[in-house]
XYZ file of C-alpha atoms in Angstrom:
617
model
C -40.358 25.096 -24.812
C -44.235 26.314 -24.682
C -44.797 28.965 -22.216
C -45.784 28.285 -18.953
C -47.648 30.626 -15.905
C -45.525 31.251 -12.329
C -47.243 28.367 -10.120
C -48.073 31.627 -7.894
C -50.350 32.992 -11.030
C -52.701 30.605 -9.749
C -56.198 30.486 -7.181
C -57.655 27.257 -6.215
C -61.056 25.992 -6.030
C -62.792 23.207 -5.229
C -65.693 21.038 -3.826
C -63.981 18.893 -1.051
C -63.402 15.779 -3.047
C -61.505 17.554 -5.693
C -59.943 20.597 -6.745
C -58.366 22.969 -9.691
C -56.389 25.825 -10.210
C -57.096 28.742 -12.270
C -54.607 30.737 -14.115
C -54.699 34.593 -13.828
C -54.946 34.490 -17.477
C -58.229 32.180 -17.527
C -56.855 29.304 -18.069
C -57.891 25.796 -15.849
C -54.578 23.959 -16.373
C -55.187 21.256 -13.602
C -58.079 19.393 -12.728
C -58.749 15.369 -11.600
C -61.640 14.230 -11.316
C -63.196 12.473 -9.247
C -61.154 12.628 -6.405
C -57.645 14.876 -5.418
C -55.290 11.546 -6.564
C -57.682 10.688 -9.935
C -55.495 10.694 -13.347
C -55.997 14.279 -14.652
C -58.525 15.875 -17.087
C -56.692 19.038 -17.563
C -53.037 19.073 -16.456
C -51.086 21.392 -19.379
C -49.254 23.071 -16.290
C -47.236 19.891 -16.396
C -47.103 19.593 -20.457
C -48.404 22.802 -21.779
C -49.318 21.096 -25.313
C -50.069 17.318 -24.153
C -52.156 18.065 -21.356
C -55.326 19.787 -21.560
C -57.062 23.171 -20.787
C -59.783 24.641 -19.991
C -59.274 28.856 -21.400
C -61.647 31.786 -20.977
C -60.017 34.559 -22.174
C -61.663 38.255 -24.235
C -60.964 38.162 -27.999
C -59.043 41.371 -27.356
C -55.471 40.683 -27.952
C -54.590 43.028 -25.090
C -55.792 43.451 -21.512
C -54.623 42.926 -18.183
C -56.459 40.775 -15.463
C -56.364 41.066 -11.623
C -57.631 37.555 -9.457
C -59.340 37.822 -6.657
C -61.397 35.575 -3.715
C -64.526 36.290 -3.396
C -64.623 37.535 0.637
C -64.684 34.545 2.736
C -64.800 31.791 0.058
C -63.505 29.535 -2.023
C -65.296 31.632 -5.129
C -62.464 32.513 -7.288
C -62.837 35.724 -9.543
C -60.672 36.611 -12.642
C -61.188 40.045 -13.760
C -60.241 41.142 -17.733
C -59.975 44.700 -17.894
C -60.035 45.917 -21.951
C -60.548 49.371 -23.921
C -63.597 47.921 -25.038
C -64.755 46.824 -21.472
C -64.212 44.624 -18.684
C -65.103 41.515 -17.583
C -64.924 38.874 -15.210
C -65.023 35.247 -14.963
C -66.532 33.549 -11.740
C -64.840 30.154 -11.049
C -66.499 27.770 -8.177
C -67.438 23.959 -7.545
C -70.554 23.530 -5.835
C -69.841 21.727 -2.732
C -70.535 18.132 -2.625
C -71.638 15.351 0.160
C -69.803 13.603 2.463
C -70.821 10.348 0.173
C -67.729 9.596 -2.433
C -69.302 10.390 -5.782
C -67.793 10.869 -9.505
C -70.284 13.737 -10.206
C -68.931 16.667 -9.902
C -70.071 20.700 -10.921
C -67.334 23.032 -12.360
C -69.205 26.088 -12.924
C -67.751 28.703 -15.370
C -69.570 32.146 -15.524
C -68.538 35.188 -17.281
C -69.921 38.351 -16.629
C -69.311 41.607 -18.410
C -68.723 44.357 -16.194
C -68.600 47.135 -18.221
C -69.002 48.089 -22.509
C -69.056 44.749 -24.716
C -66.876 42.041 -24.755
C -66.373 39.178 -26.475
C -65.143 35.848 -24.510
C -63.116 32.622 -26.586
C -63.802 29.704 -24.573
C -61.827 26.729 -25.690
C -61.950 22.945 -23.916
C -59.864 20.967 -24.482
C -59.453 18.009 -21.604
C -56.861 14.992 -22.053
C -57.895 11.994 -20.348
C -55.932 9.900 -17.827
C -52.674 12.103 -17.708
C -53.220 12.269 -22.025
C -53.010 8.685 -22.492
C -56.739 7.904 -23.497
C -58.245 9.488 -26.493
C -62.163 10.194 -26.300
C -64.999 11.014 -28.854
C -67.056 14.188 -28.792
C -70.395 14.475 -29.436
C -72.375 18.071 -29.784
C -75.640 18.736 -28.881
C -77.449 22.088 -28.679
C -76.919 22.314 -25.289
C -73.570 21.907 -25.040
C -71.339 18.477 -25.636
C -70.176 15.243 -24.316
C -66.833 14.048 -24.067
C -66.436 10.589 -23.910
C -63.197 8.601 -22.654
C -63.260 4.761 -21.478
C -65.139 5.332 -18.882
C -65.016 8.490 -18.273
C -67.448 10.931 -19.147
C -67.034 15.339 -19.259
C -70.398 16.881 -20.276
C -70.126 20.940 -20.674
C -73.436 22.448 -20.326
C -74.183 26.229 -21.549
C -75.451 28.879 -19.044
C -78.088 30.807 -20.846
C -80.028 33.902 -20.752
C -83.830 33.218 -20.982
C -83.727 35.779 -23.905
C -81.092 34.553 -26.132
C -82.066 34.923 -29.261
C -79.990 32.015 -30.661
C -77.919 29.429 -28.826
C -74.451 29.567 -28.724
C -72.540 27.764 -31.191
C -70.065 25.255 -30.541
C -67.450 23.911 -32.611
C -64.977 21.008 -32.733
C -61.884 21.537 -33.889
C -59.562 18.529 -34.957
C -58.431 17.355 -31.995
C -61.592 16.549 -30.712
C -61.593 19.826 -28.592
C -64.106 22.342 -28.572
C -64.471 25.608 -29.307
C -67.104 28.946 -28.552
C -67.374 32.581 -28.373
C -69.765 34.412 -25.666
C -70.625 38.254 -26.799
C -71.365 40.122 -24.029
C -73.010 43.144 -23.093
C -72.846 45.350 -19.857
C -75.155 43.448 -17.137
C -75.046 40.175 -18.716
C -73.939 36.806 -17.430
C -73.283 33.652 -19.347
C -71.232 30.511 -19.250
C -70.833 26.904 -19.090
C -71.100 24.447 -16.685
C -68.836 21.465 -16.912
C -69.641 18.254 -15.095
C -67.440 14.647 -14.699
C -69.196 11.126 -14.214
C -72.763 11.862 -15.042
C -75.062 9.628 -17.276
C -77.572 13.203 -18.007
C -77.028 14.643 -21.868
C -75.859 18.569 -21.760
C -78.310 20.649 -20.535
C -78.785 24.138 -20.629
C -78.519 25.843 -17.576
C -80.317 29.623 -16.717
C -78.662 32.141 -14.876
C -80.805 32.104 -12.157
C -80.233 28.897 -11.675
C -76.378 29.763 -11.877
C -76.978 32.225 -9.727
C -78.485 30.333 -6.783
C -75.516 27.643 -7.142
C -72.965 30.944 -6.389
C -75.414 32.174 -3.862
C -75.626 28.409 -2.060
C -71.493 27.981 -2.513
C -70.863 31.639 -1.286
C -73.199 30.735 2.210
C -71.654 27.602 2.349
C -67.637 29.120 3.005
C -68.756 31.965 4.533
C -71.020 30.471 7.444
C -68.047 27.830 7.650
C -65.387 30.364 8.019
C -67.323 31.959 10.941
C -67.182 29.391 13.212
C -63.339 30.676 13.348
C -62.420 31.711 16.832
C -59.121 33.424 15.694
C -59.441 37.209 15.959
C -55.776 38.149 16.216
C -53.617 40.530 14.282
C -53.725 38.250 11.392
C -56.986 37.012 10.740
C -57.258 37.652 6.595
C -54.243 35.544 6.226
C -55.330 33.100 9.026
C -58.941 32.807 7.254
C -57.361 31.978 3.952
C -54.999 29.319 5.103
C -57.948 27.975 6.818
C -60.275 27.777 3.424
C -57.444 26.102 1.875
C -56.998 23.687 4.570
C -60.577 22.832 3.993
C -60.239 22.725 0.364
C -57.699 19.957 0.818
C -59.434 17.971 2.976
C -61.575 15.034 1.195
C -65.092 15.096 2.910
C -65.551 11.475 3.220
C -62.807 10.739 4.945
C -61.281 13.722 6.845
C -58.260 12.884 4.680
C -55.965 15.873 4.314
C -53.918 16.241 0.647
C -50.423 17.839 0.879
C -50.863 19.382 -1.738
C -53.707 18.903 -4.763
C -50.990 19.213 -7.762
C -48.192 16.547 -8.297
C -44.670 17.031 -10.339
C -43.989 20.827 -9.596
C -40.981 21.173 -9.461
C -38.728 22.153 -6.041
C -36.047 23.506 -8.782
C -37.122 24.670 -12.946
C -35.542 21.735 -14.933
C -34.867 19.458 -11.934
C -35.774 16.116 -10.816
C -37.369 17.100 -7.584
C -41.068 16.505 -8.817
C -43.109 14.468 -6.168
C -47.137 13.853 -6.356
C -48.695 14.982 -3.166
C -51.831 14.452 -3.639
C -51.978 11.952 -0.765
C -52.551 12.018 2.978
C -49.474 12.300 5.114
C -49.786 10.693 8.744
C -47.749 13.906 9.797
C -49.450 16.496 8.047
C -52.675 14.972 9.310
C -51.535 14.604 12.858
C -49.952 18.245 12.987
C -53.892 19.477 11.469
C -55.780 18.229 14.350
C -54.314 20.383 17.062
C -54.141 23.642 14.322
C -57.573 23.054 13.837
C -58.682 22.310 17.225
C -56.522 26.114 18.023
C -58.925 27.955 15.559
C -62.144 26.296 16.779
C -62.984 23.756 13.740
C -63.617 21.045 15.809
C -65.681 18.901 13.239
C -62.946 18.871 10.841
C -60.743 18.164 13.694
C -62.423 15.359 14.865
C -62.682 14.053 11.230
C -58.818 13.946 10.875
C -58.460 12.478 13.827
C -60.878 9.766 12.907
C -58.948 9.154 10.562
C -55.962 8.951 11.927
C -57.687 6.415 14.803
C -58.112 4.238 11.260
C -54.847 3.829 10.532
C -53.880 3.290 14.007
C -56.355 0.529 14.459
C -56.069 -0.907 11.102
C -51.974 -1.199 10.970
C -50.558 -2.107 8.026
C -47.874 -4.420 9.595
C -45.270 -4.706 7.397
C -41.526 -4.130 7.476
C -41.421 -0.332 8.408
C -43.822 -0.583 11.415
C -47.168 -0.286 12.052
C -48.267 2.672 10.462
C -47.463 3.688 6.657
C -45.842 7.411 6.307
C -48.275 8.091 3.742
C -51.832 6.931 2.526
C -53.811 7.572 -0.454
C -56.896 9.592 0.863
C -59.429 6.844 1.202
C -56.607 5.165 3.576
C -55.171 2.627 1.009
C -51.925 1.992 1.861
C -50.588 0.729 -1.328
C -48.653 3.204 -3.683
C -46.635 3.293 -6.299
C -44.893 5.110 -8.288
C -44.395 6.112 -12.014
C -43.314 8.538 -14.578
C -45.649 10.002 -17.043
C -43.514 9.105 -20.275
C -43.343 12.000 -22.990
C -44.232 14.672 -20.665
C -41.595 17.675 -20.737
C -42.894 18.450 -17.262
C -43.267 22.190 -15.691
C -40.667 24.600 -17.409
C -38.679 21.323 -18.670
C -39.114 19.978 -15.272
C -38.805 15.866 -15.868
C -39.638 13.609 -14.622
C -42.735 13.429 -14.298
C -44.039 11.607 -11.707
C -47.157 10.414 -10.096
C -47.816 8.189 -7.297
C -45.007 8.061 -4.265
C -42.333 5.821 -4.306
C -41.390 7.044 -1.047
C -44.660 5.637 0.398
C -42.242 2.446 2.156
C -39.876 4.526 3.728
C -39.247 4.371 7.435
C -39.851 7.569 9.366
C -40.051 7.015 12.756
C -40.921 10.819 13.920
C -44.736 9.832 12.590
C -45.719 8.053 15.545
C -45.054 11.381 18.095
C -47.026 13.235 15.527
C -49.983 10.646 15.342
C -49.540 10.455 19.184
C -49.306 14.022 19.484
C -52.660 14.781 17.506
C -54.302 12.138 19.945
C -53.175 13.634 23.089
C -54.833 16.942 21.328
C -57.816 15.251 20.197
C -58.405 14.127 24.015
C -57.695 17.579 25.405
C -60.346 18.847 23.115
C -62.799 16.808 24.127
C -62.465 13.901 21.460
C -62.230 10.880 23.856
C -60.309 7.372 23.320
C -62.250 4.532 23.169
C -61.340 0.791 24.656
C -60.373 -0.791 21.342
C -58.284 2.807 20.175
C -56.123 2.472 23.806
C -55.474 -1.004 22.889
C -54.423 -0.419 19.418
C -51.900 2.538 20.918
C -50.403 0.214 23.782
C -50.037 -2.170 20.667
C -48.126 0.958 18.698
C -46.393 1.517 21.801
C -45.156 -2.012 22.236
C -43.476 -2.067 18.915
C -42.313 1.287 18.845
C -40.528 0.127 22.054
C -38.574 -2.531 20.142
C -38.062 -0.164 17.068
C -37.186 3.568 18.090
C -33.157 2.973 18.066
C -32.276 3.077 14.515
C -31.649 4.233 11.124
C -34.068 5.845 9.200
C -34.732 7.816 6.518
C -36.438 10.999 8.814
C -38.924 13.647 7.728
C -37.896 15.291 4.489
C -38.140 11.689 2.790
C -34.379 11.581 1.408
C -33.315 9.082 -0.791
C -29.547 8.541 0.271
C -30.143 5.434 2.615
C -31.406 5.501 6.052
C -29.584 7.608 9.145
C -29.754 8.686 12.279
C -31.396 11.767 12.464
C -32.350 13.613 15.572
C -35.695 15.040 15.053
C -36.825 10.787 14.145
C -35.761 10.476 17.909
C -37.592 13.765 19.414
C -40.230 12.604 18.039
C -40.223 9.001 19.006
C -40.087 10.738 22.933
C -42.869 12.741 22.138
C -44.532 9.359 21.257
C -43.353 7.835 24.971
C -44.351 11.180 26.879
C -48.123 11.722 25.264
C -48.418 7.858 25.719
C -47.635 8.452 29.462
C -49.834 11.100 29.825
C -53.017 9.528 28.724
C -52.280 6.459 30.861
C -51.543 8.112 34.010
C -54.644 11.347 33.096
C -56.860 8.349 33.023
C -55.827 5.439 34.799
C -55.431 2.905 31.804
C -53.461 0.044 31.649
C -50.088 0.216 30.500
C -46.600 -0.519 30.466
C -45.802 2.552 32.016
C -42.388 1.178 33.642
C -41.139 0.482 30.343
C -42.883 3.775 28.822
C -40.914 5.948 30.812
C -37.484 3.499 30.371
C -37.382 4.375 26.410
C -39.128 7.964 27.141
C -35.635 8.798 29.144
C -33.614 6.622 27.090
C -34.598 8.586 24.235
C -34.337 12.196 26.046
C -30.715 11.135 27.228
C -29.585 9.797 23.831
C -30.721 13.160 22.745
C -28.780 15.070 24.692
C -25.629 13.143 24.123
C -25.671 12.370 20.610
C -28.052 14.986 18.972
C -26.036 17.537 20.755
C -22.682 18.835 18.769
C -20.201 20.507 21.277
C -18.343 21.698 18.308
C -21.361 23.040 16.725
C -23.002 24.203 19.726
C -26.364 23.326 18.310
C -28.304 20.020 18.456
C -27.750 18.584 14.456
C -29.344 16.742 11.694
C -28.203 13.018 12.615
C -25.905 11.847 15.433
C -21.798 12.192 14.635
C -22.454 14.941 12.068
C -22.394 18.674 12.232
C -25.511 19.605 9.664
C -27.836 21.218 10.651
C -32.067 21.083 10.420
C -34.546 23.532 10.643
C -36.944 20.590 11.802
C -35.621 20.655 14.811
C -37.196 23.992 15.668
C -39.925 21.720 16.698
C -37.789 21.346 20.039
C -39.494 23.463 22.039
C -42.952 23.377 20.459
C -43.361 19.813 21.732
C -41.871 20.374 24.975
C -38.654 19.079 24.983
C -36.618 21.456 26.108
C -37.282 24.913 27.949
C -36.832 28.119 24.978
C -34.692 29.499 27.012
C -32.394 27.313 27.958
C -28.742 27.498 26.657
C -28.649 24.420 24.718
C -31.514 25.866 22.376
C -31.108 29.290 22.198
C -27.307 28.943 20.827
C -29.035 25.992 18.741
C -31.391 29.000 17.383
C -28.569 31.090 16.553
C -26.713 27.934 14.828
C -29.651 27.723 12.749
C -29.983 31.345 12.111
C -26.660 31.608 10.686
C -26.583 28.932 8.185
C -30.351 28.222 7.546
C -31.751 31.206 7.498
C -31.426 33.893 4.700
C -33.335 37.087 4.587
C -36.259 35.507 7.164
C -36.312 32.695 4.423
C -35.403 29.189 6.302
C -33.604 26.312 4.389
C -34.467 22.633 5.659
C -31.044 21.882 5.407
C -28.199 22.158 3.198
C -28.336 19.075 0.418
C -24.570 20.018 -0.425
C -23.287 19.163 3.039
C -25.705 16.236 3.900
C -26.470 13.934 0.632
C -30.042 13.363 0.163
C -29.226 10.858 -2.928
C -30.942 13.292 -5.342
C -29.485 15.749 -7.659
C -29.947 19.528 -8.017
C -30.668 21.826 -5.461
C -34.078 23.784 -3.633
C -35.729 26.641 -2.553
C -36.341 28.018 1.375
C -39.280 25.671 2.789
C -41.849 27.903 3.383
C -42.851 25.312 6.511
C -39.641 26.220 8.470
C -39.832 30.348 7.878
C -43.251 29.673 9.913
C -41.393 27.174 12.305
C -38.290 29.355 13.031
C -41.384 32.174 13.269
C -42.759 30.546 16.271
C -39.661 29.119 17.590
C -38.618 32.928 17.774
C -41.703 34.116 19.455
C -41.056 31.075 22.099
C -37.892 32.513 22.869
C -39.418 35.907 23.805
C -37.312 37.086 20.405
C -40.710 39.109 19.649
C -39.502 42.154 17.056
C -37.368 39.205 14.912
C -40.354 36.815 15.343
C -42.742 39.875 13.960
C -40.688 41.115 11.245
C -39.850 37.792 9.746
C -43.341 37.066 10.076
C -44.260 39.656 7.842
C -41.461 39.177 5.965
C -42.666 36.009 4.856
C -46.523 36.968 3.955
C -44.802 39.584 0.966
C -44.180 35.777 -0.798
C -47.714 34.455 -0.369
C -49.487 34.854 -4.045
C -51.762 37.546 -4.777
C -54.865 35.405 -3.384
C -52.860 34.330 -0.245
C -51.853 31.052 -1.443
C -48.199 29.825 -1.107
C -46.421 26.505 -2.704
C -44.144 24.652 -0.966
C -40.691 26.837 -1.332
C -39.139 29.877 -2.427
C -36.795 30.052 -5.171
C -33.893 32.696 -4.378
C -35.783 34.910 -6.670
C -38.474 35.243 -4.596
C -40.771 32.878 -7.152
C -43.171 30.338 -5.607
C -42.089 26.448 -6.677
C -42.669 23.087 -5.714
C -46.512 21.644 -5.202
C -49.026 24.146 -4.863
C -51.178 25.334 -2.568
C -49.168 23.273 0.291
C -51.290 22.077 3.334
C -48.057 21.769 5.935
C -46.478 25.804 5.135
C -50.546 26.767 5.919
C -50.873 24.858 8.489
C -47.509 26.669 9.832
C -48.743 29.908 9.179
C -51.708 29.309 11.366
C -49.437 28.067 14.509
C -47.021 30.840 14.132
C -49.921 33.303 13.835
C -51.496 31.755 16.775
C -48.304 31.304 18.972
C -46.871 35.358 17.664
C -50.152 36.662 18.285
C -50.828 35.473 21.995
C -47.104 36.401 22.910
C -47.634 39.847 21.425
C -51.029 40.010 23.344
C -49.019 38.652 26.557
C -46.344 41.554 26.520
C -48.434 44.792 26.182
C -50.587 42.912 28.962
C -47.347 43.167 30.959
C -45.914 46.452 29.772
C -42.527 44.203 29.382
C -41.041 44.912 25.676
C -39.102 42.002 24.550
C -36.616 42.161 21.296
């Protein structure tokens, strides 16, 4: 098997319509264009020799190479440190419109630092997940790949004093090859852009320049508006850029994550494309936004959210889909890239979401949840919005009381799981609230009937004696770590018996070293086979489900805990492998929007106690 980079050796970049990560060794090994769910120009993280790169590396055989953000941006820097010299190489996307476009800038500059150094730039892109072959045509300025009808031109950044332009070969494959010599001072580089009609042309480094210079401003004045200034704010700051980075402009549509097919365990089967907008992940953004002060990009996921809710898709599993593509198509499929070995001998392969028409009825508390936010943050409901919630409402009403297949999107048939139900009260309760806040019309008798139907059941059925912890699904004894949500919606006091022994339930079979498991596959059958990692979404759950409690020192130290397994740029994937290693998609939108809540919620409870002088363990 070819060799492959951790998923952590990675920083992302991006230009709000797309993205790509960069290896630490200089390597672009994923990269769809033009938007996050687009077939993929360079993907050889998922096949290492079928599917495309983009390398910068020194000639030098030997150096080592540190990555680093440029402060407050989404600027990513690789540095190449040599005998000879060092270097770096200065990844960014110029940030585009709000206006879907297939144009987009990948600029590529390397700089030497210090002595001389020689750079090997190969590219090498493979079309629509490999499948389409293109033609290559060289100019002086650069080249053109062409592919159906898709189009990668790769323009050279130049020096106004270079003697002699740059050469660039082809090598059999149709890839391309160059070497930039560099002395100390100078900057060079290529620029490489997707859907544009132009021919390559040369680019000068001033004009490079002004591009960093405009992208730099951009982040940095956007990162400002931030109203966080707690104990956390680097890590807070980050999770917030990649939040944005995820986020396609002309929408408001949030990505899980940008990658698809990582694996949740090397050589498994666990390989899901999340490149696709999650009613739940959306829902759960608005009020984590709203908390740090980004109120436009708040508003702009709750538009869209008001979308689906007003649009309903009406078919057999309610009206709202679990999942959209980002443009709010409903329709997805799903299929497996054939002859791909996948990450690490991780097949399938798959892109798409065949999970898309599954029933999960805790979406409509979230979607109802982020409303009720919206509206506290000033983001009103209009007339024809109410109606199309009493309309959710209504069939929500008929709906709530049965099987499903729940949050983590299991594939063993549907069940009935507890946190579906929580959530289908907190759907009832915000409903209420807005009614009664404002004086619209509703069905509030029968509101609060299934509100305190739902609460009861609950209680009687979610709630194991034997375990002494509220479980997975009714009759069983497994537990969930999304049920730490309990108290964060306001269903039940953190202190009162029922959760607290539910917190130490959870703490003594889910938790592991501050790590959290979502649940144990081995004692609850998710139809799938293999195992996981911890879900880096529930450490930052149980984080501020600890800090809730008043459990401040254990909320703290696993808190910190749990930043030692973010990458070396901040970033973290979906789960931890038991050997500490970063797997499944990558960045994921849901463990930073976690960290941001917990970081929020730990942070005003620490700020709370030494304001009383009261030290709570």
């Amino acid at each position: 098997m070819n060799e492959y980079p951790s998923i952590a050796d990675h920083g992302l970049i991006g230009d709000l319509q797309t993205t790509a990560l960069v290896a630490t060794d200089g390597t672009i090994d994923w990269f769809c264009s033009p938007r996050f769910d687009s077939p993929s120009i360079f993907a050889s993280l998922l096949d290492s020799a079928r599917g495309g790169q983009f390398r910068t590396r020194p000639r030098d055989s030997t150096f080592e190479t540190k990555q680093l953000y440029f402060p407050d941006t989404a600027i990513l820097i690789t540095r190449f440190l040599t005998e000879n010299g060092v270097g770096e190489v200065i990844d960014f996307m110029p940030v585009t419109s709000e206006t879907p476009s297939d144009h987009h800038r990948l600029l590529r500059a390397v700089r030497c630092v210090r002595g001389t150094l020689a750079f090997d730039v190969e590219i090498a892109p493979r079309f629509d997940y490999g499948r389409q072959t293109h033609e290559v045509t060289i100019t002086e300025d650069g080249a053109s790949f062409v592919a159906g009808d898709s189009t990668l031109t790769l323009s050279l950044i130049r020096g106004v004093d270079d003697e002699r332009p740059t050469k660039v070969e082809q090598t059999d494959e149709g890839d391309l090859r160059l070497t930039l010599s560099l002395s100390e001072g100078q900057m060079r580089g290529v620029v490489l852009e997707t859907g544009s009609a132009e021919p390559p042309h040369a680019m000068a480094v001033a004009e490079a320049q002004r591009l960093f210079d405009d992208t730099a401003h951009f982040w940095q004045d956007w990162v400002g508006q931030s109203t966080y200034t707690g104990r956390w704010r680097e890590e807070v700051q980050r999770s917030a850029i990649t939040l944005k980075l995820l986020t396609y402009a002309p929408t408001g549509g949030l990505v899980a994550a940008p990658t698809a097919g990582l694996p949740e365990q090397i050589g498994g089967e666990r390989n899901w494309d999340y490149r696709f907008t999650w009613v739940r992940d959306a829902s759960f953004s608005v009020n984590t936004l709203v908390r740090l002060g980004f109120t436009s990009e708040a508003t702009a996921f709750a538009r869209w959210l008001r979308d689906r809710v007003t649009e309903p898709v009406g078919d057999a599993t309610g009206p709202l889909n679990i999942m959209y593509r980002i443009d709010g198509d409903p329709h997805l499929s799903e299929e497996i890239i054939e002859g791909w070995e996948g990450y690490r001998g991780s097949y399938p392969v798959r892109v798409g979401n065949g999970a898309a028409g599954q029933l999960q009825l805790d979406i409509y508390g979230e979607a109802m949840d982020a409303v009720w936010n919206a509206d506290r943050a000033g983001m009103g409901i209009g007339h024809a919005g109410w109606l199309a919630i009493c309309n959710l409402l209504d069939w929500l009403a008929e709906n709530w009381d049965q099987p499903e297949e729940g949050i983590w999107e299991t594939r063993g048939g549907r069940k009935n799981f507890t946190y579906g139900r929580l959530m289908c009260w907190v759907a009832f309760d915000r409903a209420i609230r807005l009614a009664t806040t404002y004086g619209r019309p509703a069905p509030l008798p029968r509101w609060i009937a299934e509100r305190d139907a739902i609460y009861t059941q609950i209680m009687e059925k979610g709630w194991n004696t034997q375990r002494r912890a509220f479980v997975q699904q009714y009759g069983e004894t497994v537990l969930d770590a999304s049920l730490l949500k309990m108290t964060q919606v306001g269903f039940i006091s953190p202190h009162d018996d029922m959760w607290t022994d539910t917190l130490t339930a959870i703490e003594e079979e889910l938790v592991s070293d501050s790590l959290v498991y979502r649940y144990d596959p081995s004692a609850s059958p998710d139809g799938l086979r293999g195992s996981e990692g911890t879900f880096s979404l529930c450490t930052f759950l149980y984080v501020d489900a600890l800090a809730r409690a008043d459990q401040l020192d254990k909320a703290r130290l696993t808190f910190e805990k749990m930043l030692t397994y973010a990458n070396h740029v901040g970033l973290f994937s979906e789960e931890v492998a038991p050997t500490g290693e970063q797997i499944g998609n990558f960045p994921q939108a849901f463990t930073h929007l976690a960290l941001i809540d917990a970081a929020i919620t730990l942070n005003d409870s620490l700020d709370a106690q030494q304001a009383s002088g009261v030290r709570r363990r």
